[in-house]
Amino acid sequence: MIPISKPLMGDEEKNAVSAVLKSGQLAQGARVKEFEEKFAAYCGVKHAIATSSGTTALWLALLAHDIGPGDEVITSPFTFIASANSILYAGAKPVFADIDAETFNLNPELIETKITPRTKAIMPIHLFGYVCDMEALSKIARKHNLAIIEDACQAHGAAQNGKRAGSFGTGCFSFYATKNMTTGEGGMTTTDDDQIADRARLLRAHGMRVRYYHESLGYNFRLTDIQAAIGVAQLEKLDGFNESRSANAAYLNEHLESVSIPQIKRGYRHVFHQYTIRVKDNRDELQKKLEQAGIGTGVFYPVPVHQQPVYRNLGYREALPVSETVSQQVLSLPIHPALSRDDLALIAQKVNELC
Ligand SMILES: *Cc1c(COP(=O)(O)O)cnc(C)c1O
């Protein structure tokens, strides 16, 4: 069976973890600091604050921006539920804007109709490793004085016009096991803003600057040195991982015949967290047949967030037709760096046979 994702762990990760275990310093310490500094440099920002997950990175970013009850955040409904949930955790209201069917990302033309006096931020989600049109979104944010909180949980190393995901506003990353780089579980908030970084560090550890003196209501969103040691080793390999994802995508683009394949517009660096095709009819049947042929696939995501029971129960009723249609059609094929040429050839052959 060819899996839809596979973490790649080598001796570098094993040795790094072993050294942390021997050191006795397991919780947040020197390895977390090293990981933060290296990750900030990688993204091209001044600060990175490591967290326990991508979800807590998003939540922390919203809290650091003082977004809470009475505030609205505009985001995409075509995503993993953590994006919108983080807005609810902060006590604010997610406002959904529809996506562009080609890129699967927020359609900048639909943002301004969603802005109200309560809007505090836009949360673009760089889905599948493809950065949103940040030139257009940044322009809207500047015009209306809104913060940008990027959900870059699938976009480590992705860029628009040479500027990396996580550097357009306050960035949020996940290091969950299926992501382009992993620490098992883990996350990172990135920013160029000294004050946001300071607030984020404070809130990550129970509002504590001086040991056992608590300035504000904080949380425990910390990463461990064990995870950070894995993160440092994975970050070294990230560009190589992303290059092999791109090469795998180029192979499939060339060999797939009659399905709608991912497009890369000029100026974008796609890091192919997922390689997602659109199947107009009988997507679920195709998925089943590929499974029978030994090819694992994924549907990201079968139900847009505004239609999930938890959001329906909050009163979300608005139709978002592009997200709703696309969620019936998307199918992600394996694209991870552990694939062989034979795996790719089999994937292309089977998809061509069945479509
Ligand atoms: C993975 C992911 C998250 C959440 O990250 P966790 O580390 O699983 O908490 C948030 N948003 C998107 C788009 C993701 O893919």
CSV table of N, CA, C and O in Angstrom, one decimal, residues 54-172:
chain,number,residue,atom,x,y,z
A,54,GLY,N,-0.1,23.3,16.0
A,54,GLY,CA,-0.5,24.3,15.1
A,54,GLY,C,-1.8,25.0,15.6
A,54,GLY,O,-1.9,26.2,15.5
A,55,THR,N,-2.6,24.2,16.2
A,55,THR,CA,-3.9,24.8,16.8
A,55,THR,C,-3.5,25.8,17.9
A,55,THR,O,-4.1,26.9,17.9
A,56,THR,N,-2.6,25.5,18.8
A,56,THR,CA,-2.2,26.5,19.8
A,56,THR,C,-1.4,27.6,19.3
A,56,THR,O,-1.5,28.7,19.8
A,57,ALA,N,-0.7,27.4,18.2
A,57,ALA,CA,0.0,28.5,17.5
A,57,ALA,C,-1.0,29.5,17.0
A,57,ALA,O,-0.8,30.8,17.1
A,58,LEU,N,-2.1,29.1,16.4
A,58,LEU,CA,-3.2,29.9,15.9
A,58,LEU,C,-3.9,30.7,17.0
A,58,LEU,O,-4.1,31.9,17.0
A,59,TRP,N,-4.2,29.9,18.1
A,59,TRP,CA,-4.9,30.5,19.2
A,59,TRP,C,-4.0,31.6,19.9
A,59,TRP,O,-4.4,32.7,20.2
A,60,LEU,N,-2.7,31.2,20.0
A,60,LEU,CA,-1.7,32.2,20.6
A,60,LEU,C,-1.6,33.4,19.8
A,60,LEU,O,-1.6,34.5,20.3
A,61,ALA,N,-1.6,33.3,18.5
A,61,ALA,CA,-1.5,34.5,17.6
A,61,ALA,C,-2.7,35.4,17.8
A,61,ALA,O,-2.5,36.6,17.9
A,62,LEU,N,-3.9,34.8,17.9
A,62,LEU,CA,-5.1,35.6,18.0
A,62,LEU,C,-5.0,36.3,19.4
A,62,LEU,O,-5.3,37.5,19.5
A,63,LEU,N,-4.6,35.6,20.4
A,63,LEU,CA,-4.6,36.2,21.8
A,63,LEU,C,-3.5,37.3,21.8
A,63,LEU,O,-3.7,38.3,22.4
A,64,ALA,N,-2.4,37.1,21.2
A,64,ALA,CA,-1.3,38.1,21.2
A,64,ALA,C,-1.8,39.4,20.5
A,64,ALA,O,-1.3,40.5,20.8
A,65,HIS,N,-2.7,39.2,19.5
A,65,HIS,CA,-3.3,40.4,18.8
A,65,HIS,C,-4.4,41.0,19.6
A,65,HIS,O,-5.1,41.9,19.1
A,66,ASP,N,-4.7,40.4,20.8
A,66,ASP,CA,-5.8,40.9,21.6
A,66,ASP,C,-7.2,40.8,20.9
A,66,ASP,O,-8.0,41.6,21.0
A,67,ILE,N,-7.3,39.7,20.1
A,67,ILE,CA,-8.6,39.4,19.5
A,67,ILE,C,-9.4,38.6,20.4
A,67,ILE,O,-9.0,37.6,20.9
A,68,GLY,N,-10.7,39.0,20.6
A,68,GLY,CA,-11.5,38.3,21.6
A,68,GLY,C,-13.0,38.6,21.4
A,68,GLY,O,-13.4,38.9,20.3
A,69,PRO,N,-13.8,38.5,22.4
A,69,PRO,CA,-15.2,38.6,22.3
A,69,PRO,C,-15.6,40.0,21.6
A,69,PRO,O,-15.0,41.0,21.9
A,70,GLY,N,-16.6,39.9,20.7
A,70,GLY,CA,-17.0,41.1,20.0
A,70,GLY,C,-16.2,41.3,18.7
A,70,GLY,O,-16.6,42.1,17.9
A,71,ASP,N,-15.1,40.6,18.5
A,71,ASP,CA,-14.3,40.8,17.3
A,71,ASP,C,-14.7,39.7,16.2
A,71,ASP,O,-15.1,38.6,16.6
A,72,GLU,N,-14.5,40.1,15.0
A,72,GLU,CA,-14.7,39.1,13.9
A,72,GLU,C,-13.3,38.9,13.1
A,72,GLU,O,-12.5,39.8,13.0
A,73,VAL,N,-13.2,37.7,12.6
A,73,VAL,CA,-12.0,37.4,11.8
A,73,VAL,C,-12.5,36.7,10.6
A,73,VAL,O,-13.2,35.7,10.6
A,74,ILE,N,-12.1,37.2,9.4
A,74,ILE,CA,-12.5,36.7,8.1
A,74,ILE,C,-11.6,35.5,7.7
A,74,ILE,O,-10.3,35.7,7.7
A,75,THR,N,-12.1,34.4,7.4
A,75,THR,CA,-11.3,33.2,7.0
A,75,THR,C,-12.0,32.3,6.0
A,75,THR,O,-13.1,32.6,5.7
A,76,SER,N,-11.3,31.3,5.6
A,76,SER,CA,-11.9,30.4,4.6
A,76,SER,C,-12.5,29.2,5.3
A,76,SER,O,-12.0,28.7,6.3
A,77,PRO,N,-13.7,28.7,4.8
A,77,PRO,CA,-14.3,27.5,5.3
A,77,PRO,C,-13.7,26.2,4.8
A,77,PRO,O,-14.1,25.2,5.2
A,78,PHE,N,-12.8,26.4,3.8
A,78,PHE,CA,-12.3,25.2,3.1
A,78,PHE,C,-10.9,24.9,3.7
A,78,PHE,O,-9.9,25.3,3.2
A,79,THR,N,-10.9,24.2,4.9
A,79,THR,CA,-9.7,24.0,5.7
A,79,THR,C,-9.9,23.0,6.7
A,79,THR,O,-11.1,22.5,6.9
A,80,PHE,N,-8.9,22.6,7.4
A,80,PHE,CA,-9.0,21.8,8.6
A,80,PHE,C,-9.6,22.7,9.7
A,80,PHE,O,-9.4,23.8,9.8
A,81,ILE,N,-10.5,22.0,10.5
A,81,ILE,CA,-11.4,22.8,11.4
A,81,ILE,C,-10.6,23.7,12.4
A,81,ILE,O,-11.1,24.6,13.0
A,82,ALA,N,-9.3,23.3,12.7
A,82,ALA,CA,-8.6,24.1,13.7
A,82,ALA,C,-8.5,25.6,13.4
A,82,ALA,O,-8.4,26.4,14.3
A,83,SER,N,-8.4,25.9,12.1
A,83,SER,CA,-8.3,27.3,11.7
A,83,SER,C,-9.4,28.1,12.4
A,83,SER,O,-9.2,29.1,13.1
A,84,ALA,N,-10.7,27.7,12.1
A,84,ALA,CA,-11.8,28.5,12.6
A,84,ALA,C,-12.0,28.2,14.1
A,84,ALA,O,-12.4,29.2,14.8
A,85,ASN,N,-11.7,27.0,14.5
A,85,ASN,CA,-11.9,26.8,16.0
A,85,ASN,C,-11.0,27.7,16.8
A,85,ASN,O,-11.4,28.1,17.9
A,86,SER,N,-9.8,28.0,16.3
A,86,SER,CA,-8.9,28.9,17.1
A,86,SER,C,-9.6,30.2,17.3
A,86,SER,O,-9.4,30.9,18.4
A,87,ILE,N,-10.4,30.7,16.4
A,87,ILE,CA,-11.1,32.0,16.5
A,87,ILE,C,-12.1,31.9,17.6
A,87,ILE,O,-12.3,32.8,18.4
A,88,LEU,N,-12.8,30.7,17.6
A,88,LEU,CA,-13.8,30.5,18.6
A,88,LEU,C,-13.2,30.4,20.0
A,88,LEU,O,-13.7,31.0,21.0
A,89,TYR,N,-12.0,29.7,20.1
A,89,TYR,CA,-11.3,29.6,21.4
A,89,TYR,C,-11.0,31.0,22.0
A,89,TYR,O,-11.1,31.2,23.2
A,90,ALA,N,-10.7,31.9,21.1
A,90,ALA,CA,-10.3,33.3,21.5
A,90,ALA,C,-11.5,34.1,21.9
A,90,ALA,O,-11.4,35.2,22.4
A,91,GLY,N,-12.7,33.5,21.6
A,91,GLY,CA,-14.0,34.2,22.0
A,91,GLY,C,-14.5,35.1,20.8
A,91,GLY,O,-15.5,35.8,21.0
A,92,ALA,N,-13.8,35.1,19.7
A,92,ALA,CA,-14.2,35.9,18.6
A,92,ALA,C,-15.0,35.1,17.6
A,92,ALA,O,-15.3,33.9,17.8
A,93,LYS,N,-15.5,35.8,16.5
A,93,LYS,CA,-16.4,35.1,15.6
A,93,LYS,C,-15.8,34.9,14.2
A,93,LYS,O,-15.3,35.9,13.6
A,94,PRO,N,-15.7,33.6,13.8
A,94,PRO,CA,-15.2,33.4,12.4
A,94,PRO,C,-16.2,33.9,11.4
A,94,PRO,O,-17.4,33.5,11.6
A,95,VAL,N,-15.8,34.6,10.4
A,95,VAL,CA,-16.7,35.0,9.3
A,95,VAL,C,-16.1,34.4,8.0
A,95,VAL,O,-14.9,34.7,7.7
A,96,PHE,N,-16.9,33.6,7.4
A,96,PHE,CA,-16.4,32.8,6.3
A,96,PHE,C,-16.6,33.5,4.9
A,96,PHE,O,-17.6,34.0,4.6
A,97,ALA,N,-15.5,33.6,4.1
A,97,ALA,CA,-15.5,34.1,2.8
A,97,ALA,C,-15.2,32.9,1.8
A,97,ALA,O,-14.4,32.1,2.2
A,98,ASP,N,-15.8,32.9,0.7
A,98,ASP,CA,-15.6,31.8,-0.2
A,98,ASP,C,-14.2,31.8,-0.9
A,98,ASP,O,-13.5,32.8,-0.9
A,99,ILE,N,-13.9,30.7,-1.5
A,99,ILE,CA,-12.6,30.5,-2.1
A,99,ILE,C,-12.6,30.6,-3.6
A,99,ILE,O,-13.6,30.6,-4.2
A,100,ASP,N,-11.4,30.5,-4.2
A,100,ASP,CA,-11.2,30.5,-5.6
A,100,ASP,C,-11.1,29.0,-5.9
A,100,ASP,O,-10.3,28.2,-5.3
A,101,ALA,N,-11.8,28.5,-6.9
A,101,ALA,CA,-11.8,27.1,-7.2
A,101,ALA,C,-10.5,26.5,-7.8
A,101,ALA,O,-10.3,25.3,-7.6
A,102,GLU,N,-9.7,27.4,-8.3
A,102,GLU,CA,-8.4,26.9,-8.9
A,102,GLU,C,-7.3,26.7,-7.8
A,102,GLU,O,-6.6,25.7,-7.8
A,103,THR,N,-7.3,27.7,-6.9
A,103,THR,CA,-6.2,27.7,-5.9
A,103,THR,C,-6.6,27.0,-4.6
A,103,THR,O,-5.8,26.7,-3.7
A,104,PHE,N,-7.9,26.9,-4.4
A,104,PHE,CA,-8.5,26.4,-3.1
A,104,PHE,C,-8.3,27.4,-2.0
A,104,PHE,O,-8.6,27.1,-0.8
A,105,ASN,N,-7.8,28.6,-2.3
A,105,ASN,CA,-7.5,29.6,-1.2
A,105,ASN,C,-8.6,30.7,-1.3
A,105,ASN,O,-9.3,30.9,-2.3
A,106,LEU,N,-8.6,31.6,-0.2
A,106,LEU,CA,-9.5,32.7,-0.2
A,106,LEU,C,-9.5,33.5,-1.5
A,106,LEU,O,-8.4,33.8,-2.0
A,107,ASN,N,-10.7,33.9,-1.9
A,107,ASN,CA,-10.8,34.7,-3.1
A,107,ASN,C,-10.7,36.2,-2.7
A,107,ASN,O,-11.7,36.6,-2.1
A,108,PRO,N,-9.6,36.9,-3.0
A,108,PRO,CA,-9.5,38.3,-2.4
A,108,PRO,C,-10.7,39.2,-2.8
A,108,PRO,O,-11.0,40.1,-2.1
A,109,GLU,N,-11.3,38.9,-4.0
A,109,GLU,CA,-12.4,39.8,-4.4
A,109,GLU,C,-13.6,39.6,-3.5
A,109,GLU,O,-14.5,40.5,-3.6
A,110,LEU,N,-13.7,38.6,-2.7
A,110,LEU,CA,-14.9,38.4,-1.8
A,110,LEU,C,-14.7,38.9,-0.4
A,110,LEU,O,-15.6,38.8,0.4
A,111,ILE,N,-13.5,39.4,-0.1
A,111,ILE,CA,-13.2,39.8,1.3
A,111,ILE,C,-13.9,41.1,1.7
A,111,ILE,O,-14.5,41.1,2.8
A,112,GLU,N,-13.9,42.1,0.9
A,112,GLU,CA,-14.4,43.4,1.4
A,112,GLU,C,-15.8,43.4,1.7
A,112,GLU,O,-16.3,44.1,2.6
A,113,THR,N,-16.6,42.5,1.1
A,113,THR,CA,-18.1,42.5,1.4
A,113,THR,C,-18.3,41.9,2.8
A,113,THR,O,-19.4,42.0,3.4
A,114,LYS,N,-17.3,41.3,3.4
A,114,LYS,CA,-17.4,40.6,4.7
A,114,LYS,C,-16.9,41.5,5.8
A,114,LYS,O,-17.0,41.2,7.0
A,115,ILE,N,-16.3,42.7,5.5
A,115,ILE,CA,-15.7,43.5,6.5
A,115,ILE,C,-16.9,44.3,7.2
A,115,ILE,O,-17.7,44.9,6.5
A,116,THR,N,-16.8,44.4,8.5
A,116,THR,CA,-17.8,45.2,9.3
A,116,THR,C,-16.9,46.0,10.3
A,116,THR,O,-15.7,45.8,10.4
A,117,PRO,N,-17.6,46.9,11.1
A,117,PRO,CA,-16.8,47.6,12.1
A,117,PRO,C,-16.2,46.7,13.1
A,117,PRO,O,-15.2,47.1,13.8
A,118,ARG,N,-16.6,45.4,13.3
A,118,ARG,CA,-16.1,44.5,14.2
A,118,ARG,C,-14.9,43.7,13.7
A,118,ARG,O,-14.2,43.0,14.5
A,119,THR,N,-14.6,43.8,12.4
A,119,THR,CA,-13.6,43.0,11.8
A,119,THR,C,-12.2,43.4,12.4
A,119,THR,O,-11.9,44.6,12.3
A,120,LYS,N,-11.4,42.4,12.9
A,120,LYS,CA,-10.1,42.8,13.4
A,120,LYS,C,-9.0,42.2,12.6
A,120,LYS,O,-7.9,42.7,12.6
A,121,ALA,N,-9.3,41.1,11.9
A,121,ALA,CA,-8.2,40.4,11.2
A,121,ALA,C,-8.7,39.6,10.0
A,121,ALA,O,-9.9,39.2,10.0
A,122,ILE,N,-7.8,39.3,9.1
A,122,ILE,CA,-8.0,38.3,8.1
A,122,ILE,C,-7.1,37.1,8.4
A,122,ILE,O,-5.9,37.3,8.7
A,123,MET,N,-7.7,35.9,8.3
A,123,MET,CA,-6.8,34.7,8.5
A,123,MET,C,-6.8,33.9,7.2
A,123,MET,O,-7.6,33.1,6.9
A,124,PRO,N,-5.8,34.2,6.3
A,124,PRO,CA,-5.6,33.5,5.1
A,124,PRO,C,-5.0,32.1,5.4
A,124,PRO,O,-4.2,32.0,6.3
A,125,ILE,N,-5.5,31.1,4.7
A,125,ILE,CA,-5.0,29.7,4.9
A,125,ILE,C,-4.3,29.3,3.7
A,125,ILE,O,-4.9,29.2,2.6
A,126,HIS,N,-3.0,29.0,3.8
A,126,HIS,CA,-2.2,28.6,2.6
A,126,HIS,C,-2.4,27.1,2.4
A,126,HIS,O,-1.5,26.3,2.7
A,127,LEU,N,-3.5,26.8,1.8
A,127,LEU,CA,-3.9,25.4,1.7
A,127,LEU,C,-3.1,24.6,0.8
A,127,LEU,O,-2.7,25.0,-0.3
A,128,PHE,N,-2.8,23.4,1.2
A,128,PHE,CA,-2.0,22.4,0.4
A,128,PHE,C,-0.6,22.8,0.0
A,128,PHE,O,0.0,22.2,-0.8
A,129,GLY,N,-0.1,23.9,0.7
A,129,GLY,CA,1.3,24.3,0.4
A,129,GLY,C,1.3,25.4,-0.6
A,129,GLY,O,2.4,25.7,-1.1
A,130,TYR,N,0.2,26.1,-0.9
A,130,TYR,CA,0.2,27.1,-1.9
A,130,TYR,C,-0.3,28.4,-1.2
A,130,TYR,O,-1.4,28.5,-0.7
A,131,VAL,N,0.6,29.4,-1.3
A,131,VAL,CA,0.3,30.7,-0.6
A,131,VAL,C,-0.9,31.4,-1.2
A,131,VAL,O,-1.0,31.4,-2.4
A,132,CYS,N,-1.7,32.0,-0.3
A,132,CYS,CA,-2.8,32.8,-0.8
A,132,CYS,C,-2.2,34.0,-1.6
A,132,CYS,O,-1.0,34.3,-1.5
A,133,ASP,N,-3.1,34.7,-2.3
A,133,ASP,CA,-2.6,35.9,-3.0
A,133,ASP,C,-2.4,37.0,-1.9
A,133,ASP,O,-3.3,37.8,-1.6
A,134,MET,N,-1.2,37.0,-1.4
A,134,MET,CA,-0.9,37.9,-0.2
A,134,MET,C,-0.7,39.3,-0.6
A,134,MET,O,-0.9,40.2,0.2
A,135,GLU,N,-0.4,39.6,-1.9
A,135,GLU,CA,-0.3,41.0,-2.4
A,135,GLU,C,-1.7,41.6,-2.3
A,135,GLU,O,-1.9,42.7,-1.7
A,136,ALA,N,-2.7,40.9,-2.8
A,136,ALA,CA,-4.1,41.4,-2.8
A,136,ALA,C,-4.6,41.5,-1.3
A,136,ALA,O,-5.2,42.5,-0.9
A,137,LEU,N,-4.4,40.4,-0.6
A,137,LEU,CA,-4.9,40.4,0.8
A,137,LEU,C,-4.2,41.4,1.7
A,137,LEU,O,-4.9,42.1,2.5
A,138,SER,N,-2.9,41.6,1.5
A,138,SER,CA,-2.2,42.6,2.4
A,138,SER,C,-2.7,44.0,2.1
A,138,SER,O,-2.8,44.9,2.9
A,139,LYS,N,-3.0,44.3,0.8
A,139,LYS,CA,-3.5,45.6,0.4
A,139,LYS,C,-4.9,45.9,1.1
A,139,LYS,O,-5.1,47.0,1.6
A,140,ILE,N,-5.8,44.9,1.1
A,140,ILE,CA,-7.1,45.0,1.7
A,140,ILE,C,-6.9,45.2,3.2
A,140,ILE,O,-7.5,46.1,3.9
A,141,ALA,N,-6.0,44.5,3.8
A,141,ALA,CA,-5.7,44.6,5.3
A,141,ALA,C,-5.2,46.0,5.6
A,141,ALA,O,-5.7,46.6,6.6
A,142,ARG,N,-4.3,46.5,4.8
A,142,ARG,CA,-3.7,47.8,5.1
A,142,ARG,C,-4.8,48.9,5.0
A,142,ARG,O,-5.0,49.7,5.8
A,143,LYS,N,-5.7,48.8,3.9
A,143,LYS,CA,-6.7,49.8,3.7
A,143,LYS,C,-7.7,49.8,4.8
A,143,LYS,O,-8.2,50.9,5.2
A,144,HIS,N,-8.0,48.7,5.4
A,144,HIS,CA,-9.0,48.6,6.5
A,144,HIS,C,-8.4,48.4,7.9
A,144,HIS,O,-9.1,48.2,8.9
A,145,ASN,N,-7.1,48.6,8.0
A,145,ASN,CA,-6.4,48.5,9.2
A,145,ASN,C,-6.7,47.1,10.0
A,145,ASN,O,-7.0,47.1,11.1
A,146,LEU,N,-6.5,46.0,9.3
A,146,LEU,CA,-6.8,44.7,9.8
A,146,LEU,C,-5.4,44.0,10.0
A,146,LEU,O,-4.5,44.2,9.2
A,147,ALA,N,-5.4,43.1,11.0
A,147,ALA,CA,-4.2,42.3,11.2
A,147,ALA,C,-4.3,41.1,10.2
A,147,ALA,O,-5.4,40.7,9.8
A,148,ILE,N,-3.1,40.6,9.8
A,148,ILE,CA,-3.1,39.3,9.0
A,148,ILE,C,-2.5,38.2,9.9
A,148,ILE,O,-1.4,38.3,10.5
A,149,ILE,N,-3.3,37.2,10.1
A,149,ILE,CA,-2.9,36.0,10.9
A,149,ILE,C,-2.9,34.8,9.9
A,149,ILE,O,-4.0,34.3,9.5
A,150,GLU,N,-1.7,34.4,9.4
A,150,GLU,CA,-1.6,33.4,8.4
A,150,GLU,C,-1.7,32.0,9.0
A,150,GLU,O,-0.9,31.7,9.9
A,151,ASP,N,-2.6,31.2,8.5
A,151,ASP,CA,-2.6,29.8,8.8
A,151,ASP,C,-1.6,29.1,7.8
A,151,ASP,O,-2.0,28.8,6.7
A,152,ALA,N,-0.3,29.0,8.2
A,152,ALA,CA,0.7,28.4,7.3
A,152,ALA,C,1.0,27.0,7.7
A,152,ALA,O,2.1,26.5,7.5
A,153,CYS,N,0.0,26.3,8.3
A,153,CYS,CA,0.2,25.0,8.9
A,153,CYS,C,0.6,23.9,7.8
A,153,CYS,O,1.1,22.9,8.1
A,154,GLN,N,0.3,24.3,6.5
A,154,GLN,CA,0.6,23.4,5.4
A,154,GLN,C,1.6,24.0,4.5
A,154,GLN,O,1.8,23.5,3.4
A,155,ALA,N,2.3,25.1,4.9
A,155,ALA,CA,3.0,25.9,3.9
A,155,ALA,C,4.5,26.2,4.3
A,155,ALA,O,5.0,27.3,3.9
A,156,HIS,N,5.1,25.3,5.0
A,156,HIS,CA,6.6,25.6,5.4
A,156,HIS,C,7.4,25.7,4.2
A,156,HIS,O,7.6,24.7,3.4
A,157,GLY,N,7.9,26.9,4.0
A,157,GLY,CA,8.8,27.1,2.8
A,157,GLY,C,8.1,27.6,1.6
A,157,GLY,O,8.8,28.0,0.6
A,158,ALA,N,6.8,27.7,1.6
A,158,ALA,CA,6.1,28.2,0.4
A,158,ALA,C,6.3,29.7,0.3
A,158,ALA,O,6.6,30.4,1.4
A,159,ALA,N,6.1,30.3,-0.9
A,159,ALA,CA,6.4,31.7,-1.0
A,159,ALA,C,5.6,32.4,-2.1
A,159,ALA,O,5.2,31.7,-3.1
A,160,GLN,N,5.4,33.7,-2.0
A,160,GLN,CA,4.9,34.5,-3.1
A,160,GLN,C,6.0,35.6,-3.4
A,160,GLN,O,6.3,36.3,-2.5
A,161,ASN,N,6.4,35.7,-4.6
A,161,ASN,CA,7.4,36.7,-5.0
A,161,ASN,C,8.6,36.7,-4.0
A,161,ASN,O,9.1,37.8,-3.6
A,162,GLY,N,9.1,35.5,-3.7
A,162,GLY,CA,10.3,35.4,-2.8
A,162,GLY,C,10.0,35.6,-1.3
A,162,GLY,O,10.9,35.4,-0.5
A,163,LYS,N,8.8,36.0,-1.0
A,163,LYS,CA,8.5,36.2,0.4
A,163,LYS,C,7.8,35.0,1.0
A,163,LYS,O,6.8,34.5,0.4
A,164,ARG,N,8.4,34.5,2.1
A,164,ARG,CA,7.9,33.2,2.6
A,164,ARG,C,6.6,33.2,3.4
A,164,ARG,O,6.4,34.2,4.1
A,165,ALA,N,5.9,32.2,3.4
A,165,ALA,CA,4.7,32.0,4.3
A,165,ALA,C,5.2,32.2,5.7
A,165,ALA,O,6.2,31.8,6.1
A,166,GLY,N,4.3,32.9,6.5
A,166,GLY,CA,4.7,33.2,7.9
A,166,GLY,C,5.3,34.5,8.0
A,166,GLY,O,5.6,35.0,9.2
A,167,SER,N,5.6,35.2,6.9
A,167,SER,CA,6.3,36.5,7.0
A,167,SER,C,5.4,37.7,6.5
A,167,SER,O,5.8,38.8,6.5
A,168,PHE,N,4.2,37.4,6.2
A,168,PHE,CA,3.3,38.4,5.7
A,168,PHE,C,2.5,39.1,6.8
A,168,PHE,O,1.9,40.2,6.6
A,169,GLY,N,2.4,38.4,7.9
A,169,GLY,CA,1.7,39.0,9.1
A,169,GLY,C,2.2,38.2,10.3
A,169,GLY,O,3.4,38.0,10.4
A,170,THR,N,1.3,37.7,11.1
A,170,THR,CA,1.7,36.8,12.2
A,170,THR,C,1.4,35.4,11.6
A,170,THR,O,0.3,35.1,11.2
A,171,GLY,N,2.5,34.6,11.5
A,171,GLY,CA,2.4,33.2,10.9
A,171,GLY,C,2.1,32.1,11.9
A,171,GLY,O,2.6,32.2,13.0
A,172,CYS,N,1.4,31.1,11.5
A,172,CYS,CA,1.2,30.0,12.4
A,172,CYS,C,1.5,28.7,11.6
A,172,CYS,O,0.9,28.4,10.6
